GROMACS .gro file of C-alpha atoms in nm:
model
  370
    1UNK     CA    1  -0.175  15.764   7.868
    2UNK     CA    2  -0.490  15.606   7.691
    3UNK     CA    3  -0.672  15.326   7.841
    4UNK     CA    4  -0.795  14.978   7.784
    5UNK     CA    5  -1.162  15.036   7.704
    6UNK     CA    6  -1.190  15.304   7.397
    7UNK     CA    7  -1.461  15.322   7.146
    8UNK     CA    8  -1.453  15.350   6.758
    9UNK     CA    9  -1.642  15.695   6.589
   10UNK     CA   10  -1.712  15.578   6.263
   11UNK     CA   11  -1.652  15.222   6.097
   12UNK     CA   12  -1.338  15.034   6.089
   13UNK     CA   13  -1.171  15.197   5.843
   14UNK     CA   14  -1.217  15.600   6.011
   15UNK     CA   15  -1.076  15.441   6.343
   16UNK     CA   16  -1.129  15.779   6.530
   17UNK     CA   17  -1.041  15.673   6.834
   18UNK     CA   18  -1.234  15.879   7.134
   19UNK     CA   19  -1.263  15.850   7.486
   20UNK     CA   20  -1.500  15.576   7.693
   21UNK     CA   21  -1.611  15.876   7.884
   22UNK     CA   22  -1.729  16.070   7.600
   23UNK     CA   23  -2.079  15.935   7.550
   24UNK     CA   24  -2.017  15.816   7.223
   25UNK     CA   25  -2.247  15.489   7.164
   26UNK     CA   26  -2.010  15.326   6.916
   27UNK     CA   27  -1.905  14.948   7.008
   28UNK     CA   28  -1.581  14.899   7.183
   29UNK     CA   29  -1.287  14.730   7.034
   30UNK     CA   30  -1.375  14.334   7.213
   31UNK     CA   31  -1.706  14.431   7.171
   32UNK     CA   32  -1.601  14.484   6.804
   33UNK     CA   33  -1.356  14.164   6.813
   34UNK     CA   34  -1.675  13.937   6.937
   35UNK     CA   35  -1.907  14.037   6.705
   36UNK     CA   36  -1.677  13.940   6.412
   37UNK     CA   37  -1.595  13.637   6.613
   38UNK     CA   38  -1.958  13.561   6.621
   39UNK     CA   39  -2.023  13.640   6.254
   40UNK     CA   40  -1.764  13.386   6.164
   41UNK     CA   41  -1.952  13.122   6.319
   42UNK     CA   42  -1.590  13.065   6.563
   43UNK     CA   43  -1.669  12.854   6.889
   44UNK     CA   44  -1.714  13.007   7.201
   45UNK     CA   45  -1.364  12.909   7.354
   46UNK     CA   46  -1.225  13.036   7.039
   47UNK     CA   47  -1.373  13.379   7.117
   48UNK     CA   48  -1.256  13.330   7.508
   49UNK     CA   49  -0.901  13.227   7.405
   50UNK     CA   50  -0.891  13.536   7.098
   51UNK     CA   51  -1.025  13.787   7.348
   52UNK     CA   52  -0.812  13.668   7.680
   53UNK     CA   53  -0.518  13.709   7.400
   54UNK     CA   54  -0.566  14.076   7.267
   55UNK     CA   55  -0.638  14.171   7.651
   56UNK     CA   56  -0.307  14.088   7.715
   57UNK     CA   57  -0.171  14.220   7.431
   58UNK     CA   58  -0.276  14.587   7.450
   59UNK     CA   59  -0.135  14.562   7.826
   60UNK     CA   60   0.181  14.424   7.777
   61UNK     CA   61   0.195  14.764   7.517
   62UNK     CA   62   0.079  14.975   7.853
   63UNK     CA   63  -0.294  15.010   7.736
   64UNK     CA   64  -0.240  15.196   7.398
   65UNK     CA   65  -0.466  15.114   7.126
   66UNK     CA   66  -0.394  14.816   6.882
   67UNK     CA   67  -0.480  15.063   6.599
   68UNK     CA   68  -0.113  15.293   6.740
   69UNK     CA   69   0.048  14.938   6.699
   70UNK     CA   70   0.275  14.745   6.418
   71UNK     CA   71   0.447  14.417   6.353
   72UNK     CA   72   0.743  14.542   6.540
   73UNK     CA   73   0.491  14.537   6.847
   74UNK     CA   74   0.336  14.267   6.779
   75UNK     CA   75   0.688  14.035   6.693
   76UNK     CA   76   0.781  14.189   7.053
   77UNK     CA   77   0.490  14.068   7.267
   78UNK     CA   78   0.484  13.710   7.098
   79UNK     CA   79   0.910  13.695   7.126
   80UNK     CA   80   0.802  13.827   7.543
   81UNK     CA   81   0.565  13.541   7.556
   82UNK     CA   82   0.880  13.288   7.419
   83UNK     CA   83   1.183  13.413   7.635
   84UNK     CA   84   0.991  13.556   7.950
   85UNK     CA   85   0.694  13.317   7.982
   86UNK     CA   86   0.819  12.986   7.850
   87UNK     CA   87   0.492  12.904   7.673
   88UNK     CA   88   0.481  12.641   7.421
   89UNK     CA   89   0.488  12.690   7.027
   90UNK     CA   90   0.095  12.605   7.065
   91UNK     CA   91   0.034  12.867   7.303
   92UNK     CA   92   0.241  13.109   7.081
   93UNK     CA   93   0.062  13.034   6.780
   94UNK     CA   94  -0.284  13.094   6.919
   95UNK     CA   95  -0.161  13.417   7.038
   96UNK     CA   96  -0.036  13.527   6.625
   97UNK     CA   97  -0.357  13.387   6.541
   98UNK     CA   98  -0.567  13.608   6.788
   99UNK     CA   99  -0.347  13.908   6.674
  100UNK     CA  100  -0.380  13.834   6.306
  101UNK     CA  101  -0.707  13.816   6.335
  102UNK     CA  102  -0.765  14.172   6.502
  103UNK     CA  103  -0.587  14.327   6.258
  104UNK     CA  104  -0.754  14.137   5.952
  105UNK     CA  105  -1.132  14.105   6.065
  106UNK     CA  106  -1.147  14.416   6.315
  107UNK     CA  107  -0.948  14.675   6.224
  108UNK     CA  108  -0.886  14.561   5.864
  109UNK     CA  109  -0.529  14.605   5.792
  110UNK     CA  110  -0.345  14.282   5.787
  111UNK     CA  111  -0.032  14.202   5.943
  112UNK     CA  112   0.289  14.241   5.716
  113UNK     CA  113   0.613  14.016   5.772
  114UNK     CA  114   0.751  13.973   6.132
  115UNK     CA  115   1.101  14.054   6.208
  116UNK     CA  116   1.281  13.922   6.495
  117UNK     CA  117   1.044  13.716   6.584
  118UNK     CA  118   1.156  13.427   6.868
  119UNK     CA  119   0.912  13.136   6.777
  120UNK     CA  120   0.850  12.879   7.084
  121UNK     CA  121   1.057  12.573   6.985
  122UNK     CA  122   0.791  12.306   6.916
  123UNK     CA  123   0.894  11.942   6.979
  124UNK     CA  124   0.732  11.583   6.864
  125UNK     CA  125   0.548  11.402   7.150
  126UNK     CA  126   0.448  11.092   7.170
  127UNK     CA  127   0.068  11.076   7.317
  128UNK     CA  128   0.013  10.878   7.659
  129UNK     CA  129  -0.131  10.587   7.614
  130UNK     CA  130  -0.287  10.361   7.868
  131UNK     CA  131  -0.277   9.994   7.820
  132UNK     CA  132  -0.628   9.783   7.829
  133UNK     CA  133  -0.574   9.659   8.137
  134UNK     CA  134  -0.456  10.030   8.290
  135UNK     CA  135  -0.836  10.150   8.134
  136UNK     CA  136  -0.989   9.847   8.267
  137UNK     CA  137  -0.862   9.970   8.632
  138UNK     CA  138  -0.899  10.389   8.615
  139UNK     CA  139  -1.270  10.256   8.455
  140UNK     CA  140  -1.298  10.026   8.774
  141UNK     CA  141  -1.233  10.320   9.005
  142UNK     CA  142  -1.445  10.543   8.894
  143UNK     CA  143  -1.833  10.566   8.934
  144UNK     CA  144  -2.128  10.726   8.816
  145UNK     CA  145  -2.160  10.953   8.565
  146UNK     CA  146  -1.780  11.072   8.509
  147UNK     CA  147  -1.759  10.628   8.474
  148UNK     CA  148  -1.989  10.681   8.207
  149UNK     CA  149  -1.825  10.951   8.041
  150UNK     CA  150  -1.514  10.817   8.063
  151UNK     CA  151  -1.605  10.485   7.909
  152UNK     CA  152  -1.755  10.704   7.625
  153UNK     CA  153  -1.389  10.860   7.584
  154UNK     CA  154  -1.256  10.527   7.522
  155UNK     CA  155  -1.519  10.330   7.365
  156UNK     CA  156  -1.594  10.586   7.085
  157UNK     CA  157  -1.274  10.814   7.106
  158UNK     CA  158  -1.434  11.145   7.163
  159UNK     CA  159  -1.293  11.463   7.281
  160UNK     CA  160  -1.365  11.525   7.654
  161UNK     CA  161  -1.546  11.850   7.556
  162UNK     CA  162  -1.791  11.651   7.234
  163UNK     CA  163  -1.901  11.404   7.488
  164UNK     CA  164  -2.049  11.647   7.764
  165UNK     CA  165  -2.204  11.846   7.417
  166UNK     CA  166  -2.391  11.585   7.350
  167UNK     CA  167  -2.772  11.588   7.305
  168UNK     CA  168  -3.014  11.287   7.333
  169UNK     CA  169  -3.093  11.300   6.974
  170UNK     CA  170  -2.707  11.228   6.848
  171UNK     CA  171  -2.768  10.889   7.008
  172UNK     CA  172  -2.870  10.617   6.841
  173UNK     CA  173  -2.865  10.332   7.091
  174UNK     CA  174  -3.011  10.085   6.875
  175UNK     CA  175  -2.752  10.070   6.572
  176UNK     CA  176  -2.490  10.164   6.802
  177UNK     CA  177  -2.379  10.490   6.671
  178UNK     CA  178  -2.291  10.885   6.819
  179UNK     CA  179  -2.339  11.156   6.538
  180UNK     CA  180  -2.066  11.419   6.680
  181UNK     CA  181  -2.205  11.789   6.633
  182UNK     CA  182  -1.934  12.057   6.581
  183UNK     CA  183  -1.674  11.936   6.671
  184UNK     CA  184  -1.314  12.048   6.642
  185UNK     CA  185  -1.294  12.271   6.288
  186UNK     CA  186  -1.709  12.248   6.324
  187UNK     CA  187  -1.738  11.886   6.191
  188UNK     CA  188  -1.977  11.658   6.188
  189UNK     CA  189  -1.899  11.285   6.216
  190UNK     CA  190  -2.063  10.950   6.297
  191UNK     CA  191  -1.847  10.726   6.570
  192UNK     CA  192  -1.923  10.389   6.735
  193UNK     CA  193  -2.142  10.376   7.013
  194UNK     CA  194  -2.020  10.051   7.246
  195UNK     CA  195  -2.243   9.844   7.354
  196UNK     CA  196  -2.110   9.726   7.695
  197UNK     CA  197  -2.241  10.126   7.764
  198UNK     CA  198  -2.618  10.098   7.616
  199UNK     CA  199  -2.770   9.955   7.930
  200UNK     CA  200  -2.578  10.224   8.187
  201UNK     CA  201  -2.691  10.505   7.924
  202UNK     CA  202  -3.029  10.407   7.921
  203UNK     CA  203  -3.053  10.436   8.249
  204UNK     CA  204  -2.897  10.722   8.314
  205UNK     CA  205  -3.149  10.878   7.998
  206UNK     CA  206  -3.368  10.781   8.235
  207UNK     CA  207  -3.299  10.960   8.502
  208UNK     CA  208  -3.204  11.241   8.290
  209UNK     CA  209  -3.517  11.296   8.182
  210UNK     CA  210  -3.692  11.262   8.535
  211UNK     CA  211  -3.507  11.593   8.576
  212UNK     CA  212  -3.625  11.790   8.279
  213UNK     CA  213  -3.980  11.668   8.340
  214UNK     CA  214  -3.949  11.849   8.678
  215UNK     CA  215  -3.755  12.170   8.500
  216UNK     CA  216  -4.047  12.150   8.300
  217UNK     CA  217  -4.279  12.170   8.575
  218UNK     CA  218  -4.150  12.469   8.704
  219UNK     CA  219  -4.146  12.659   8.391
  220UNK     CA  220  -3.787  12.612   8.305
  221UNK     CA  221  -3.638  12.302   8.106
  222UNK     CA  222  -3.499  12.482   7.795
  223UNK     CA  223  -3.121  12.443   7.718
  224UNK     CA  224  -2.878  12.699   7.497
  225UNK     CA  225  -2.922  12.603   7.108
  226UNK     CA  226  -2.708  12.646   6.808
  227UNK     CA  227  -2.693  12.990   6.660
  228UNK     CA  228  -2.937  13.046   6.402
  229UNK     CA  229  -3.170  12.786   6.559
  230UNK     CA  230  -3.322  12.941   6.843
  231UNK     CA  231  -3.513  13.199   6.647
  232UNK     CA  232  -3.585  12.977   6.362
  233UNK     CA  233  -3.750  12.698   6.653
  234UNK     CA  234  -3.798  12.893   6.931
  235UNK     CA  235  -3.989  12.574   7.160
  236UNK     CA  236  -3.697  12.378   7.056
  237UNK     CA  237  -3.518  12.425   7.387
  238UNK     CA  238  -3.728  12.276   7.594
  239UNK     CA  239  -3.847  11.961   7.390
  240UNK     CA  240  -3.639  11.639   7.513
  241UNK     CA  241  -3.464  11.550   7.239
  242UNK     CA  242  -3.257  11.881   7.245
  243UNK     CA  243  -3.138  11.806   7.589
  244UNK     CA  244  -2.818  11.746   7.722
  245UNK     CA  245  -2.675  11.357   7.795
  246UNK     CA  246  -2.469  11.491   8.069
  247UNK     CA  247  -2.649  11.818   8.212
  248UNK     CA  248  -2.480  12.005   8.507
  249UNK     CA  249  -2.664  11.991   8.852
  250UNK     CA  250  -2.764  12.355   8.848
  251UNK     CA  251  -2.858  12.627   8.582
  252UNK     CA  252  -2.686  12.913   8.500
  253UNK     CA  253  -2.729  13.235   8.303
  254UNK     CA  254  -2.656  13.225   7.928
  255UNK     CA  255  -2.421  13.458   7.843
  256UNK     CA  256  -2.577  13.655   7.526
  257UNK     CA  257  -2.907  13.648   7.635
  258UNK     CA  258  -2.910  13.632   8.032
  259UNK     CA  259  -3.167  13.363   8.032
  260UNK     CA  260  -3.105  13.127   8.354
  261UNK     CA  261  -3.063  12.771   8.140
  262UNK     CA  262  -2.908  12.421   8.228
  263UNK     CA  263  -2.581  12.373   8.075
  264UNK     CA  264  -2.435  12.053   7.996
  265UNK     CA  265  -2.187  11.946   8.276
  266UNK     CA  266  -1.824  12.115   8.301
  267UNK     CA  267  -1.539  11.924   8.214
  268UNK     CA  268  -1.338  11.979   8.515
  269UNK     CA  269  -1.609  11.747   8.721
  270UNK     CA  270  -1.464  11.509   8.467
  271UNK     CA  271  -1.140  11.577   8.511
  272UNK     CA  272  -1.063  11.594   8.852
  273UNK     CA  273  -1.264  11.207   8.893
  274UNK     CA  274  -1.056  11.100   8.606
  275UNK     CA  275  -0.741  11.247   8.764
  276UNK     CA  276  -0.847  11.093   9.107
  277UNK     CA  277  -0.896  10.739   8.932
  278UNK     CA  278  -0.519  10.701   8.819
  279UNK     CA  279  -0.373  10.779   9.123
  280UNK     CA  280  -0.596  10.599   9.300
  281UNK     CA  281  -0.504  10.282   9.023
  282UNK     CA  282  -0.150  10.347   9.083
  283UNK     CA  283  -0.066  10.421   8.709
  284UNK     CA  284   0.298  10.588   8.662
  285UNK     CA  285   0.181  10.759   8.353
  286UNK     CA  286   0.078  11.143   8.304
  287UNK     CA  287  -0.243  11.019   8.176
  288UNK     CA  288  -0.544  11.298   8.111
  289UNK     CA  289  -0.944  11.223   7.989
  290UNK     CA  290  -0.789  11.231   7.655
  291UNK     CA  291  -0.526  10.970   7.707
  292UNK     CA  292  -0.850  10.771   7.649
  293UNK     CA  293  -0.930  10.889   7.283
  294UNK     CA  294  -0.526  10.825   7.230
  295UNK     CA  295  -0.583  10.437   7.372
  296UNK     CA  296  -0.904  10.417   7.165
  297UNK     CA  297  -0.695  10.498   6.872
  298UNK     CA  298  -0.377  10.301   6.962
  299UNK     CA  299  -0.567   9.975   7.021
  300UNK     CA  300  -0.787  10.007   6.699
  301UNK     CA  301  -0.469   9.983   6.548
  302UNK     CA  302  -0.352   9.656   6.756
  303UNK     CA  303  -0.676   9.505   6.620
  304UNK     CA  304  -0.599   9.529   6.290
  305UNK     CA  305  -0.845   9.827   6.167
  306UNK     CA  306  -0.682  10.043   5.881
  307UNK     CA  307  -0.537  10.400   5.950
  308UNK     CA  308  -0.861  10.554   5.750
  309UNK     CA  309  -1.169  10.381   5.913
  310UNK     CA  310  -0.928  10.542   6.270
  311UNK     CA  311  -0.885  10.844   6.109
  312UNK     CA  312  -1.301  10.863   6.035
  313UNK     CA  313  -1.355  10.752   6.392
  314UNK     CA  314  -1.174  11.070   6.558
  315UNK     CA  315  -1.229  11.329   6.301
  316UNK     CA  316  -0.909  11.399   6.216
  317UNK     CA  317  -0.906  11.686   5.943
  318UNK     CA  318  -0.558  11.538   5.813
  319UNK     CA  319  -0.474  11.163   5.819
  320UNK     CA  320  -0.156  11.242   5.877
  321UNK     CA  321  -0.236  11.342   6.210
  322UNK     CA  322  -0.381  10.968   6.270
  323UNK     CA  323  -0.072  10.871   6.154
  324UNK     CA  324   0.140  10.928   6.506
  325UNK     CA  325  -0.046  10.633   6.659
  326UNK     CA  326   0.067  10.409   6.422
  327UNK     CA  327   0.408  10.414   6.671
  328UNK     CA  328   0.270  10.104   6.879
  329UNK     CA  329   0.272   9.924   6.580
  330UNK     CA  330   0.643   9.962   6.593
  331UNK     CA  331   0.690   9.761   6.957
  332UNK     CA  332   1.047   9.770   7.067
  333UNK     CA  333   1.243   9.978   6.860
  334UNK     CA  334   1.054   9.929   6.543
  335UNK     CA  335   1.040   9.571   6.612
  336UNK     CA  336   1.413   9.498   6.661
  337UNK     CA  337   1.509   9.250   6.897
  338UNK     CA  338   1.716   9.341   7.146
  339UNK     CA  339   2.129   9.154   7.126
  340UNK     CA  340   2.083   9.167   7.453
  341UNK     CA  341   1.804   8.935   7.486
  342UNK     CA  342   2.011   8.649   7.265
  343UNK     CA  343   2.244   8.634   7.545
  344UNK     CA  344   2.051   8.348   7.673
  345UNK     CA  345   2.028   8.176   7.366
  346UNK     CA  346   2.148   7.757   7.433
  347UNK     CA  347   2.459   7.837   7.154
  348UNK     CA  348   2.577   8.126   7.320
  349UNK     CA  349   2.513   7.984   7.728
  350UNK     CA  350   2.693   7.689   7.553
  351UNK     CA  351   3.023   7.884   7.460
  352UNK     CA  352   3.005   8.049   7.765
  353UNK     CA  353   2.862   7.907   8.079
  354UNK     CA  354   2.975   8.127   8.374
  355UNK     CA  355   2.678   8.378   8.155
  356UNK     CA  356   2.383   8.143   8.243
  357UNK     CA  357   2.385   8.190   8.628
  358UNK     CA  358   2.401   8.545   8.621
  359UNK     CA  359   2.185   8.602   8.324
  360UNK     CA  360   1.966   8.423   8.487
  361UNK     CA  361   1.926   8.616   8.775
  362UNK     CA  362   1.851   8.878   8.595
  363UNK     CA  363   1.528   8.765   8.402
  364UNK     CA  364   1.216   8.679   8.531
  365UNK     CA  365   1.107   8.336   8.705
  366UNK     CA  366   0.968   8.120   8.455
  367UNK     CA  367   0.545   8.070   8.463
  368UNK     CA  368   0.507   7.763   8.735
  369UNK     CA  369   0.335   7.474   8.512
  370UNK     CA  370  -0.021   7.469   8.526
   0.00000   0.00000   0.00000
């Protein structure tokens, strides 16, 4: 049985496969996949996801090399994800994208049509949106850096990773702007910096700068840099403007170089703090950190801002994606007033007096006069 970890002899056209113990210097399959992804400037998260799916695909077919498999094998793997694994449509589509990339960009053998492919059903879901009072309650419970990050998610409409990957140079406190670099789809955009966080953010940056000075004093203080800039500006990794706004407490090892550098705060730190705050606030909605971004867009539309403005602030590729937030403008079933509410009108009660007492028991008590 062939085992995963074979190496290629020659180019991707020949695909001569030899055992991993043969001492050949040709790179392994996953090394070629990572190299192809980095050449095309895919994000690190996409790289990790694609490599994981390719590894699962090989294991699913008994550790056979992908060059020996074809469209039917890919379709069988994807169908098993939907039927046996019960994955969502988005997960299945991600696995398909990884395998399409493998065959087209690495093996240089594009896949054809898939026969018998069972696709996972992809229902349309409305986003979970918190009310303004709920947002205030959650932010009031949170403390420290998680509270500041959550305030940016709601006040600027940032994704969680976009907020954690902010660098000092991306903040313009005087103009009230945040420049999001390399957001989803590797797109840059400018969004609003809420004035309410400027003071706490300044105090936070003072503490971060003091930490950076301590790192520099002991010969550290370098952060990971975008691709290509490290070679062009070798000393930029230690400059203040390139430091993370939300750095991690401990340094980590950078995967490509093996050097110890300070990374940004991990997402789970904010996610756990937010989850605990939602539970402590007594909110029954299934809210996550991303719900703050949904609430940002929804509340802007409620305040009368046009859809194009919200679209630009969120950084969506297509305005149709932003249109999902217009559901909040259709209050109560597209603005329809329920006929049950008309039963308590004076004319109806006058015709059927016995209804008055029973219906009033269902209604909330009137507000006391002030």
